[in-house]
Coordinates of C-alpha atoms in Angstrom, one line a residue:
Chain A
M1 CA 25.5 9.1 10.5
N2 CA 23.4 11.8 11.8
R3 CA 21.9 12.5 15.2
L4 CA 18.3 11.8 14.1
A5 CA 19.3 8.2 13.2
Y6 CA 20.8 7.4 16.5
I7 CA 17.4 8.9 18.1
G8 CA 15.6 6.5 15.8
F9 CA 17.6 3.6 17.0
A10 CA 17.1 4.4 20.5
I11 CA 13.3 4.6 20.0
I12 CA 13.2 1.5 18.2
A13 CA 15.1 -0.3 21.0
V14 CA 12.8 0.7 23.5
I15 CA 9.9 -0.5 21.3
V16 CA 11.5 -3.6 20.8
V17 CA 12.1 -4.4 24.5
T18 CA 8.7 -3.2 25.2
A19 CA 7.1 -5.7 22.9
V20 CA 9.6 -8.6 23.9
F21 CA 9.0 -8.2 27.4
A22 CA 5.4 -7.0 27.3
P23 CA 4.2 -9.1 30.4
L24 CA 6.8 -7.4 32.5
F25 CA 5.2 -4.1 31.7
A26 CA 1.5 -4.8 31.4
S27 CA -0.9 -7.5 31.9
W28 CA -2.6 -9.5 29.1
D29 CA -5.7 -9.6 31.0
A30 CA -6.1 -5.9 31.4
A31 CA -5.5 -5.7 27.6
T32 CA -8.3 -8.1 26.7
V33 CA -10.6 -8.5 29.4
P34 CA -12.8 -5.3 29.7
D35 CA -13.4 -3.9 33.2
T36 CA -16.9 -2.6 32.5
A37 CA -17.0 -0.6 35.8
L38 CA -14.0 1.5 34.7
R39 CA -15.0 2.8 31.2
L40 CA -13.1 5.8 29.8
A41 CA -11.2 6.5 33.0
P42 CA -8.6 9.2 32.5
P43 CA -5.0 8.4 33.1
S44 CA -4.1 7.7 36.7
G45 CA -1.7 5.7 39.0
T46 CA -3.4 2.4 38.3
H47 CA -4.3 2.9 34.6
W48 CA -1.2 5.0 33.4
F49 CA -2.9 6.0 30.0
G50 CA -6.5 5.5 31.4
T51 CA -9.0 3.0 30.0
D52 CA -11.1 3.1 26.7
V53 CA -14.8 2.7 25.9
L54 CA -15.0 -1.0 26.9
G55 CA -12.9 -0.6 29.9
Y56 CA -9.8 -2.0 28.5
D57 CA -6.5 -0.7 30.1
V58 CA -5.0 1.6 27.3
F59 CA -1.4 1.1 28.4
S60 CA -1.6 -2.6 28.3
R61 CA -3.0 -2.4 24.9
V62 CA -0.5 -0.1 23.6
V63 CA 2.3 -2.3 25.1
Y64 CA 0.9 -5.6 23.5
G65 CA 0.1 -3.7 20.3
A66 CA 3.7 -3.3 19.7
R67 CA 4.1 -7.0 19.2
I68 CA 1.5 -6.9 16.6
S69 CA 3.1 -4.0 14.9
L70 CA 6.5 -5.3 15.0
Q71 CA 5.6 -8.7 14.2
V72 CA 3.7 -7.7 11.0
G73 CA 6.4 -5.1 10.1
V74 CA 9.3 -7.5 10.3
T75 CA 7.6 -10.4 8.6
V76 CA 6.3 -8.4 5.8
T77 CA 9.8 -6.6 5.5
I78 CA 11.9 -9.8 5.3
I79 CA 9.5 -11.7 2.9
S80 CA 8.9 -9.1 0.6
A81 CA 12.6 -8.0 0.6
I82 CA 13.8 -11.6 -0.2
F83 CA 11.2 -11.9 -3.0
G84 CA 11.7 -8.7 -4.4
M85 CA 15.6 -9.1 -4.4
I86 CA 15.2 -12.3 -6.2
I87 CA 13.1 -11.0 -8.8
G88 CA 14.9 -7.6 -9.1
A89 CA 18.4 -9.6 -9.4
V90 CA 17.1 -11.9 -12.2
A91 CA 15.7 -8.9 -14.0
G92 CA 19.0 -7.0 -13.8
F93 CA 21.3 -9.7 -14.2
Y94 CA 19.8 -11.7 -17.1
G95 CA 18.3 -8.6 -19.1
G96 CA 16.8 -9.1 -22.3
F97 CA 13.4 -10.5 -22.6
I98 CA 13.2 -11.6 -19.0
D99 CA 14.0 -8.1 -17.8
K100 CA 11.5 -6.6 -20.4
F101 CA 8.8 -9.1 -18.8
L102 CA 9.6 -8.4 -15.1
S103 CA 10.4 -4.6 -15.0
G104 CA 8.4 -3.5 -18.1
Y105 CA 5.3 -5.4 -17.4
L106 CA 5.1 -7.0 -14.0
F107 CA 6.5 -4.2 -11.9
N108 CA 4.1 -2.0 -13.9
V109 CA 0.9 -4.0 -13.1
F110 CA 1.8 -4.0 -9.2
L111 CA 2.8 -0.5 -9.3
A112 CA -0.8 0.3 -11.1
F113 CA -2.5 -0.3 -8.0
P114 CA -2.4 2.7 -5.7
G115 CA -0.7 1.7 -2.4
L116 CA -3.2 0.3 0.0
L117 CA -6.0 -0.3 -2.4
L118 CA -4.8 -3.7 -3.6
A119 CA -4.2 -4.8 0.1
I120 CA -7.7 -3.5 1.1
A121 CA -9.2 -5.4 -1.9
L122 CA -7.3 -8.4 -1.2
V123 CA -8.4 -8.4 2.5
A124 CA -11.8 -7.7 1.7
F125 CA -12.2 -10.7 -0.6
L126 CA -9.9 -13.2 1.5
G127 CA -11.4 -12.1 4.8
A128 CA -9.6 -10.5 7.8
G129 CA -6.8 -12.1 9.8
L130 CA -3.2 -11.7 10.7
G131 CA -1.8 -14.1 8.1
K132 CA -3.9 -12.7 5.2
M133 CA -2.9 -9.3 6.1
I134 CA 0.8 -10.1 5.9
L135 CA 0.2 -11.8 2.6
A136 CA -1.5 -8.7 1.1
L137 CA 1.0 -6.4 2.5
C138 CA 4.0 -8.6 1.0
I139 CA 2.0 -8.5 -2.3
I140 CA 2.1 -4.9 -2.5
G141 CA 5.6 -4.6 -0.7
W142 CA 7.8 -6.7 -2.9
V143 CA 7.9 -4.2 -6.1
G144 CA 9.8 -1.6 -4.3
Y145 CA 12.5 -3.8 -3.3
A146 CA 12.7 -5.4 -6.8
R147 CA 13.0 -2.1 -8.5
V148 CA 15.9 -0.9 -6.4
M149 CA 17.8 -4.3 -6.6
R150 CA 17.4 -4.4 -10.2
G151 CA 18.7 -0.8 -10.8
Q152 CA 21.6 -2.0 -8.4
V153 CA 22.5 -5.1 -10.3
L154 CA 22.3 -3.1 -13.7
K155 CA 25.1 -0.9 -12.2
V156 CA 27.2 -3.5 -10.4
R157 CA 27.2 -6.1 -13.2
E158 CA 29.3 -3.7 -15.2
F159 CA 32.1 -3.5 -12.9
D160 CA 35.7 -4.9 -13.7
F161 CA 35.5 -7.4 -10.7
V162 CA 32.5 -8.9 -12.3
Q163 CA 34.4 -9.4 -15.7
A164 CA 37.2 -10.8 -13.9
A165 CA 35.3 -13.3 -12.0
R166 CA 33.6 -14.3 -15.4
A167 CA 36.9 -14.7 -16.9
L168 CA 37.8 -16.9 -14.1
G169 CA 35.0 -19.2 -15.0
A170 CA 32.5 -18.4 -12.2
S171 CA 29.0 -19.6 -12.7
N172 CA 26.0 -17.1 -13.1
L173 CA 24.9 -18.1 -9.5
R174 CA 28.1 -17.6 -8.0
I175 CA 28.6 -14.2 -9.7
L176 CA 25.2 -13.2 -8.6
F177 CA 25.2 -14.1 -5.0
I178 CA 29.0 -13.7 -4.2
H179 CA 30.2 -10.8 -6.2
I180 CA 27.1 -8.8 -7.1
L181 CA 24.8 -9.1 -4.3
P182 CA 27.2 -8.1 -1.4
N183 CA 28.0 -4.9 -3.4
A184 CA 24.4 -4.1 -4.4
I185 CA 22.7 -4.5 -0.9
Q186 CA 23.4 -1.0 0.7
P187 CA 20.3 0.9 -0.9
L188 CA 18.3 -2.1 -0.1
I189 CA 18.9 -1.5 3.7
V190 CA 17.7 1.9 3.3
Q191 CA 14.6 0.7 1.5
A192 CA 13.9 -2.0 4.2
S193 CA 14.1 0.6 7.1
L194 CA 11.8 2.8 5.1
G195 CA 9.7 -0.2 4.3
M196 CA 9.4 -1.2 7.9
A197 CA 7.8 2.2 8.7
G198 CA 5.6 1.7 5.7
A199 CA 4.6 -2.0 6.7
V200 CA 3.8 -0.6 10.3
L201 CA 1.6 2.3 8.9
S202 CA -0.3 -0.1 6.6
E203 CA -1.0 -2.5 9.3
A204 CA -2.4 0.3 11.4
S205 CA -4.3 1.6 8.4
L206 CA -5.9 -1.8 7.7
S207 CA -6.7 -2.4 11.3
F208 CA -8.2 1.2 11.2
L209 CA -10.5 0.1 8.4
G210 CA -11.5 -3.0 10.4
L211 CA -9.6 -5.1 8.0
G212 CA -6.7 -6.2 10.3
I213 CA -6.7 -8.7 13.3
P214 CA -10.0 -9.4 14.8
P215 CA -10.6 -8.0 18.3
P216 CA -9.7 -8.3 21.2
T217 CA -6.2 -8.6 20.1
P218 CA -4.7 -5.3 20.6
S219 CA -3.4 -3.5 17.6
W220 CA -2.7 0.3 17.4
G221 CA -5.0 0.7 14.4
T222 CA -8.0 -0.9 16.0
M223 CA -7.3 1.3 19.2
I224 CA -7.9 4.6 17.1
E225 CA -10.8 3.0 15.3
D226 CA -12.4 2.2 18.7
A227 CA -11.5 5.8 19.9
R228 CA -13.1 7.5 17.1
T229 CA -16.4 7.6 18.9
T230 CA -15.1 8.6 22.3
Y231 CA -12.1 10.9 21.7
T232 CA -14.2 14.2 21.9
I233 CA -14.9 13.3 25.7
A234 CA -11.8 11.1 26.3
P235 CA -8.9 12.4 24.0
H236 CA -6.5 10.0 25.8
T237 CA -8.0 6.9 24.0
L238 CA -6.7 8.3 20.8
L239 CA -3.6 10.2 22.1
F240 CA -1.5 7.1 23.0
P241 CA -2.0 4.6 20.3
G242 CA -1.6 7.7 18.0
L243 CA 1.6 8.6 19.6
A244 CA 3.0 4.9 19.5
I245 CA 2.3 4.7 15.6
A246 CA 3.7 8.2 14.9
L247 CA 7.1 7.5 17.0
T248 CA 7.6 4.1 15.5
V249 CA 7.3 5.1 12.0
L250 CA 9.2 8.5 12.5
A251 CA 11.9 6.3 14.1
F252 CA 12.2 3.9 11.2
N253 CA 12.1 7.0 8.9
F254 CA 14.9 8.7 10.8
I255 CA 17.0 5.4 10.3
G256 CA 16.1 5.2 7.0
D257 CA 17.1 8.8 6.3
G258 CA 20.3 8.5 8.3
L259 CA 21.4 5.4 6.6
R260 CA 20.7 7.0 3.2
E261 CA 22.9 9.9 4.0
Y262 CA 25.6 7.6 5.6
L263 CA 25.7 5.5 2.6
D264 CA 25.8 8.1 0.2
P265 CA 28.7 10.3 0.5
K266 CA 27.5 12.8 -2.0
Q267 CA 24.4 13.5 0.2
R268 CA 26.7 13.7 3.1
R269 CA 28.7 16.7 1.9
R270 CA 25.6 18.7 1.5
Chain B
M1 CA 10.3 11.0 -36.4
K2 CA 10.0 7.4 -37.0
Y3 CA 11.5 6.7 -33.6
K4 CA 9.2 8.9 -31.9
V5 CA 6.0 7.2 -33.3
I6 CA 7.4 3.7 -32.3
N7 CA 8.0 5.0 -28.8
I8 CA 4.6 6.4 -28.4
L9 CA 3.1 3.3 -29.7
R10 CA 5.2 1.3 -27.3
Q11 CA 4.2 3.4 -24.4
F12 CA 0.5 3.1 -25.4
G13 CA 0.8 -0.7 -25.8
L14 CA 2.3 -1.2 -22.4
L15 CA -0.5 1.1 -21.0
V16 CA -3.1 -1.1 -22.7
L17 CA -1.5 -4.3 -21.5
V18 CA -1.3 -3.0 -17.9
V19 CA -5.0 -1.8 -17.8
W20 CA -6.0 -5.3 -19.3
T21 CA -4.0 -7.1 -16.3
V22 CA -5.4 -4.8 -13.8
V23 CA -9.0 -5.3 -15.0
S24 CA -8.5 -8.9 -15.2
L25 CA -7.1 -9.3 -11.8
V26 CA -10.1 -7.3 -10.4
T27 CA -12.4 -9.7 -12.3
L28 CA -10.9 -12.5 -10.9
L29 CA -10.7 -11.2 -7.3
I30 CA -14.1 -12.4 -6.7
E31 CA -12.9 -16.0 -6.9
L32 CA -10.9 -15.5 -3.8
V33 CA -14.0 -15.3 -1.5
P34 CA -13.8 -18.4 0.6
G35 CA -16.7 -20.7 -0.1
D36 CA -19.6 -19.6 -2.3
P37 CA -20.0 -15.8 -2.7
A38 CA -23.9 -16.5 -3.0
V39 CA -23.9 -18.1 0.4
A40 CA -21.5 -15.5 2.0
I41 CA -24.0 -12.7 0.9
L42 CA -27.4 -14.2 1.4
G43 CA -26.3 -15.8 4.7
E44 CA -26.4 -19.4 5.9
N45 CA -30.1 -19.5 6.2
A46 CA -30.9 -18.8 2.7
T47 CA -33.2 -21.6 0.9
P48 CA -31.4 -23.3 -2.2
E49 CA -34.0 -21.6 -4.4
Q50 CA -32.9 -18.2 -3.1
I51 CA -29.3 -19.1 -3.7
D52 CA -30.0 -20.3 -7.2
S53 CA -32.2 -17.3 -8.4
F54 CA -29.2 -15.1 -7.0
R55 CA -26.8 -16.9 -8.9
L56 CA -28.8 -16.9 -12.2
K57 CA -29.5 -13.1 -11.6
H58 CA -25.8 -12.2 -11.2
G59 CA -24.3 -14.7 -13.7
L60 CA -22.7 -16.7 -10.6
D61 CA -23.9 -19.8 -12.3
K62 CA -21.6 -19.5 -14.9
P63 CA -17.9 -21.1 -14.6
A64 CA -15.3 -18.4 -13.4
F65 CA -12.9 -18.8 -16.3
F66 CA -12.4 -20.3 -19.7
F67 CA -11.1 -23.5 -18.1
T68 CA -11.0 -25.3 -14.8
Y69 CA -8.4 -27.5 -13.3
S70 CA -10.4 -28.5 -10.2
R71 CA -11.0 -31.7 -8.4
D72 CA -14.1 -33.6 -8.4
P73 CA -15.3 -33.7 -4.9
E74 CA -17.1 -37.2 -5.1
L75 CA -14.1 -38.9 -6.8
Y76 CA -11.8 -37.2 -4.3
R77 CA -13.6 -38.5 -1.2
G78 CA -14.0 -41.9 -2.6
I79 CA -10.2 -42.1 -3.1
R80 CA -9.5 -40.9 0.2
E81 CA -11.7 -43.4 1.9
F82 CA -10.6 -46.3 -0.2
E83 CA -7.0 -45.7 0.2
Q84 CA -6.7 -44.8 3.7
Q85 CA -7.9 -47.0 6.6
P86 CA -8.5 -44.7 9.9
K87 CA -6.0 -46.6 11.9
E88 CA -3.3 -46.5 9.3
K89 CA -4.1 -42.8 8.7
E90 CA -3.6 -41.9 12.4
R91 CA -0.1 -43.6 12.4
R92 CA 1.0 -41.8 9.5
N93 CA -0.2 -38.3 10.6
E94 CA 2.1 -38.6 13.7
Q95 CA 5.2 -40.4 12.1
W96 CA 5.4 -39.5 8.3
F97 CA 4.4 -35.9 8.1
V98 CA 6.3 -35.2 4.9
S99 CA 5.2 -38.4 3.2
N100 CA 1.6 -37.7 4.0
A101 CA 1.8 -34.4 2.3
V102 CA 3.3 -36.0 -0.9
E103 CA 0.7 -38.7 -0.7
D104 CA -2.1 -36.0 -0.5
L105 CA -0.6 -34.1 -3.5
L106 CA -0.4 -37.3 -5.5
V107 CA -4.1 -38.1 -4.8
D108 CA -5.0 -34.6 -5.4
L109 CA -3.4 -34.7 -8.8
R110 CA -5.3 -37.8 -9.7
V111 CA -8.7 -36.4 -8.9
R112 CA -8.1 -33.1 -10.8
E113 CA -9.4 -32.7 -14.2
F114 CA -8.9 -30.2 -16.9
R115 CA -12.4 -28.9 -18.2
W116 CA -12.9 -26.5 -21.1
H117 CA -15.9 -24.2 -20.7
G118 CA -15.9 -22.0 -23.5
T119 CA -16.5 -18.2 -23.6
D120 CA -19.6 -18.2 -21.6
N121 CA -18.0 -17.5 -18.4
R122 CA -17.8 -14.9 -15.7
Y123 CA -14.5 -13.5 -16.8
M124 CA -15.6 -13.0 -20.5
N125 CA -19.0 -11.6 -19.2
Y126 CA -17.4 -9.1 -16.8
W127 CA -15.1 -7.9 -19.6
T128 CA -18.0 -7.6 -22.0
G129 CA -19.7 -5.5 -19.4
V130 CA -16.9 -3.1 -18.7
L131 CA -16.4 -2.6 -22.4
H132 CA -20.1 -1.7 -22.8
G133 CA -19.9 0.7 -19.5
D134 CA -21.7 -1.8 -17.5
L135 CA -19.9 -2.9 -14.1
G136 CA -22.9 -5.2 -13.2
N137 CA -25.6 -4.7 -10.5
S138 CA -24.9 -4.1 -6.9
F139 CA -25.6 -7.6 -5.1
K140 CA -27.3 -5.7 -2.3
T141 CA -29.5 -3.1 -3.9
D142 CA -29.5 -4.2 -7.4
T143 CA -28.7 -0.9 -9.0
P144 CA -26.1 -0.5 -11.5
V145 CA -22.7 -0.3 -9.9
L146 CA -21.6 2.4 -12.5
N147 CA -24.3 4.7 -11.4
L148 CA -23.3 4.3 -7.7
I149 CA -19.7 5.1 -8.7
L150 CA -20.4 8.1 -10.9
E151 CA -22.6 9.5 -8.2
R152 CA -19.5 9.5 -5.8
Y153 CA -16.6 10.1 -8.1
P154 CA -16.8 13.8 -8.3
N155 CA -16.6 14.1 -4.5
T156 CA -13.4 12.0 -4.4
I157 CA -11.7 14.0 -7.1
K158 CA -12.9 17.2 -5.4
L159 CA -11.1 16.0 -2.3
A160 CA -8.0 15.0 -4.1
L161 CA -7.6 18.2 -5.9
A162 CA -8.3 20.4 -2.8
A163 CA -5.7 18.4 -0.9
M164 CA -3.1 19.0 -3.6
F165 CA -3.9 22.6 -3.7
I166 CA -3.5 22.9 0.2
A167 CA -0.2 20.7 -0.2
I168 CA 1.3 22.9 -2.8
L169 CA 0.1 26.2 -0.8
I170 CA 2.1 25.0 2.2
A171 CA 5.1 23.2 0.3
I172 CA 6.3 25.8 -2.2
P173 CA 6.9 28.7 0.1
L174 CA 8.3 26.4 3.0
G175 CA 10.5 24.5 0.5
V176 CA 11.9 27.7 -0.9
L177 CA 12.5 29.4 2.5
A178 CA 14.2 26.2 3.7
G179 CA 16.2 25.8 0.5
T180 CA 17.5 29.4 0.2
R181 CA 18.4 29.5 4.1
K182 CA 20.0 26.2 4.2
G183 CA 20.9 25.3 7.8
S184 CA 18.7 27.9 9.4
L185 CA 16.1 27.7 12.0
V186 CA 13.5 27.7 9.2
D187 CA 15.3 24.8 7.3
N188 CA 15.5 22.8 10.5
F189 CA 11.8 23.4 11.2
S190 CA 10.8 22.5 7.7
S191 CA 12.8 19.2 8.0
F192 CA 11.0 18.5 11.2
F193 CA 7.7 19.4 9.6
A194 CA 8.2 17.1 6.7
L195 CA 9.4 14.1 8.7
L196 CA 6.2 14.6 11.0
G197 CA 3.9 14.9 8.1
I198 CA 5.2 11.7 6.6
S199 CA 5.2 9.7 9.9
L200 CA 1.8 10.9 11.1
P201 CA -0.9 8.8 9.6
T202 CA -4.1 10.4 8.3
F203 CA -6.2 8.7 10.8
V204 CA -4.3 10.4 13.7
I205 CA -4.1 13.8 12.0
G206 CA -7.7 13.7 11.0
P207 CA -9.3 13.2 14.5
F208 CA -6.7 15.6 16.0
L209 CA -7.9 18.4 13.6
V210 CA -11.4 17.6 14.4
Y211 CA -10.7 17.8 18.2
L212 CA -8.9 21.2 17.6
F213 CA -11.2 22.8 15.1
A214 CA -14.5 21.2 15.4
V215 CA -14.7 20.4 19.1
K216 CA -12.5 22.9 20.9
I217 CA -12.8 25.9 18.4
Q218 CA -16.0 25.4 16.7
I219 CA -15.4 26.8 13.1
F220 CA -15.7 23.6 11.1
S221 CA -18.2 20.7 11.5
A222 CA -16.7 17.3 12.5
T223 CA -18.0 15.2 9.6
G224 CA -20.1 15.4 6.4
S225 CA -20.2 17.8 3.4
L226 CA -23.0 19.9 3.8
Y227 CA -21.4 23.2 3.4
P228 CA -18.6 24.3 1.2
E229 CA -16.2 24.9 4.1
D230 CA -16.7 21.2 5.1
I231 CA -14.0 20.3 2.6
V232 CA -11.1 22.0 4.5
L233 CA -10.4 19.6 7.5
P234 CA -10.6 16.5 5.1
A235 CA -8.4 18.2 2.5
V236 CA -5.8 19.3 5.1
T237 CA -5.7 15.7 6.5
L238 CA -5.1 14.2 3.3
G239 CA -2.8 16.7 2.0
A240 CA -0.5 16.7 5.2
A241 CA 1.8 13.7 3.8
L242 CA 1.9 15.2 0.4
S243 CA 2.8 18.6 1.7
A244 CA 5.6 17.1 3.6
I245 CA 7.1 15.2 0.7
L246 CA 6.8 18.0 -1.6
T247 CA 8.4 20.4 1.0
R248 CA 11.5 18.2 0.8
M249 CA 11.5 17.8 -2.9
V250 CA 11.3 21.8 -3.3
R251 CA 14.2 22.3 -0.8
S252 CA 16.5 19.9 -2.6
S253 CA 15.5 21.2 -5.9
V254 CA 16.1 24.7 -4.9
I255 CA 19.6 24.0 -3.5
E256 CA 20.5 22.1 -6.6
E257 CA 19.4 24.8 -8.9
L258 CA 21.0 27.5 -6.8
G259 CA 24.3 25.9 -7.9
E260 CA 23.8 26.3 -11.5
D261 CA 25.8 28.9 -13.7
Y262 CA 22.4 30.6 -14.8
V263 CA 21.9 31.6 -11.4
R264 CA 25.2 33.2 -11.2
T265 CA 24.6 35.2 -14.5
A266 CA 21.0 36.3 -13.2
R267 CA 22.8 37.7 -10.3
A268 CA 25.5 39.1 -12.1
K269 CA 23.1 41.1 -14.4
G270 CA 21.6 42.7 -11.2
L271 CA 18.5 40.9 -10.9
S272 CA 16.9 41.3 -7.2
E273 CA 17.2 38.0 -5.4
R274 CA 13.6 37.5 -5.4
T275 CA 13.3 37.5 -9.1
V276 CA 16.2 35.2 -9.3
I277 CA 14.5 32.6 -7.0
Y278 CA 11.0 32.7 -8.3
K279 CA 11.5 33.6 -11.7
H280 CA 14.6 31.4 -12.6
V281 CA 15.3 29.0 -9.9
L282 CA 11.7 27.9 -9.1
K283 CA 10.8 27.6 -12.6
N284 CA 13.6 25.0 -13.3
G285 CA 13.3 23.4 -9.9
L286 CA 9.6 22.7 -10.2
I287 CA 10.1 20.0 -12.9
P288 CA 10.6 17.2 -10.7
V289 CA 8.1 18.6 -8.3
V290 CA 5.5 18.3 -11.1
T291 CA 6.2 14.6 -11.6
I292 CA 5.6 13.9 -7.8
L293 CA 2.6 15.9 -7.9
G294 CA 1.1 13.9 -10.7
L295 CA 2.2 10.4 -9.2
Q296 CA 0.8 11.6 -5.8
L297 CA -2.6 12.3 -7.3
G298 CA -3.1 8.5 -7.4
V299 CA -1.8 8.1 -3.8
L300 CA -4.3 10.6 -2.8
L301 CA -7.2 8.7 -4.4
A302 CA -6.1 5.5 -2.5
G303 CA -5.5 7.8 0.7
S304 CA -8.9 9.3 0.5
I305 CA -10.3 6.0 1.6
I306 CA -9.3 6.5 5.1
T307 CA -9.8 10.3 5.0
E308 CA -13.3 9.6 3.8
K309 CA -14.0 7.4 6.5
I310 CA -12.7 9.7 9.3
F311 CA -15.0 12.6 7.8
A312 CA -17.7 10.5 6.5
W313 CA -17.1 12.2 3.2
P314 CA -19.3 10.8 0.6
G315 CA -16.8 9.7 -1.9
L316 CA -15.8 6.5 -3.6
G317 CA -13.7 5.4 -0.5
L318 CA -16.8 5.6 1.8
L319 CA -18.9 3.8 -0.9
L320 CA -16.2 0.8 -1.2
L321 CA -16.2 0.7 2.6
D322 CA -19.5 1.1 3.9
E323 CA -21.6 -0.1 1.1
G324 CA -19.1 -2.7 -0.3
I325 CA -17.0 -4.2 2.2
A326 CA -19.0 -4.0 5.1
K327 CA -22.1 -5.3 3.2
R328 CA -20.2 -7.9 1.3
D329 CA -21.2 -6.4 -1.9
Y330 CA -18.5 -7.9 -3.8
R331 CA -19.6 -6.5 -7.3
L332 CA -19.6 -3.1 -5.8
V333 CA -16.1 -3.8 -4.3
Q334 CA -14.8 -4.8 -7.8
G335 CA -16.4 -1.6 -9.5
C336 CA -14.7 0.6 -6.9
V337 CA -11.3 -0.8 -7.1
L338 CA -11.4 -0.8 -10.8
A339 CA -12.3 2.9 -11.0
I340 CA -9.9 3.9 -8.5
S341 CA -6.9 2.0 -10.0
V342 CA -7.8 2.9 -13.6
T343 CA -7.9 6.6 -12.8
Y344 CA -4.7 6.1 -11.0
I345 CA -3.1 4.4 -14.3
F346 CA -4.2 7.1 -16.5
A347 CA -3.1 9.9 -13.9
N348 CA 0.4 8.6 -14.0
A349 CA 0.4 8.1 -17.8
L350 CA -0.6 11.7 -18.1
T351 CA 1.9 12.9 -15.6
D352 CA 4.7 11.0 -17.6
W353 CA 3.5 12.6 -20.9
I354 CA 3.5 16.2 -19.3
Y355 CA 6.9 15.5 -17.8
R356 CA 8.3 14.7 -21.1
R357 CA 7.0 17.7 -22.8
L358 CA 8.1 19.9 -20.1
D359 CA 11.8 18.7 -20.1
P360 CA 13.2 18.3 -23.6
R361 CA 16.2 16.4 -22.1
I362 CA 14.0 13.6 -21.1
R363 CA 12.1 13.5 -24.4
L364 CA 15.5 13.0 -26.4
S365 CA 17.0 10.4 -24.1

């Protein structure tokens, strides 16, 4: 694997540790109880990343924001990957009319909404909240996995060992889960790490648009939205949450690219 | 020939089917609003008369769809009260969680009723409106939604095209440089630039550019669209991610094409490297890039929602956010979502068509 992928893993490890052990690094009170006497204070010994317009400690909010980002990222990726894999596998394995309906029609309908728009629309009508946001992101996310899975299954099911398994009398489900799935899963791992980057970015985008988790729960997107009125006089309010998002997304992209190169020998030679 | 016609018809049929589903989904989106949309818009303090006249005016008094399979609230309450004595209910809640849920479901099924409403429903009415070019009236201002959208639409298209132009301007020279000097400093820089462009969200790039070019060096204004040059910052912000993706595409395309036989021929007959690259390699290498460009036009349309918010750019996205979602004007939200997704679908279909025309190999396969 290339060097950048290792850097990616290292960054993610740091972020995961920060999120899991958030109380060790920062205090929940500083992140959610505003200190009105200390608004827009620049970074200092007591407030490492300064304070924002309401007097929240930016460092504490960035640390606790990692929890929300990872929580949404992991949940959305797992749910949409499982759902997408099942649908994609069914489409690729059974073919015929089922495939025509799923990949010809259903995939196209979900791909017909540009990226975030469907999520924005869903949250706008359903109302804001963590669960609803995760639901909306899963609804737009599963198609990517389904397409990759379908392509893989179409390829793998023609291999000799699948014919052999069938000749031995294995059932469809057994062939699908025991023989095809393990051989089809590699590109999905790449897709999942890129999907994590996408989910983290989408969460931040929705929060930025005011459609995410309601305040005062800290989220990086909300922090940037709050900083929009103040960053000209206090750039640190924008800089640190912005860096956090960029680093997280960059790290997942590094991992995804590295894995793709590692798993695809054709690209590795280049 | 016959095969060709069938193929075109099939593609067109699929397009119609997808548009139909998308419009239907958008139509039914309003049913997702928890509670009564009329109450959500008019507020808790509205009198029953106000609510009724609002419903009548916007057709919300009609049933939502051709049929309903909903429960009768009176009957439901009656059955629950009759079947569950308070004391017994408490015990069940504690101990028999699953059986409680099953029982709830059974009661629910018993009070549900299938009812046919006929064609005078909200779904049909919205569709009739769409086909007549009427997207309904805004819940808040009572102006036709179509007019509001048409007023803002050109601004969004202008922004998306400007972003695309900027992305091409950056990506093609950078991608060619990186591709022809593989492994060099330029190549590494372009890879880094590309990853940065993909990873930095627009709402980080945008304010950063404003800070740099509107606050520190005051050459552009921070927001608005008063002067022609005001489009530069939003366009760069929106185009950053695309330029990153395009740079990567152009690079790998150029590397791939450089290995082809015709390049050796061109070089062998003594053409300058410049001519080889720009006349031969780039021409062939741009085919996949064109596809990405077309597909990204739609992504730009959706991405412009965020960019428009950052720069207060008066496009469709700002209309959707500030007038639609913020003011709970659901009719307007429906219209905006519809306009953006239909544009997206047609942009993609057009790209597909151009792609097929450009490359005969795809047309035949």
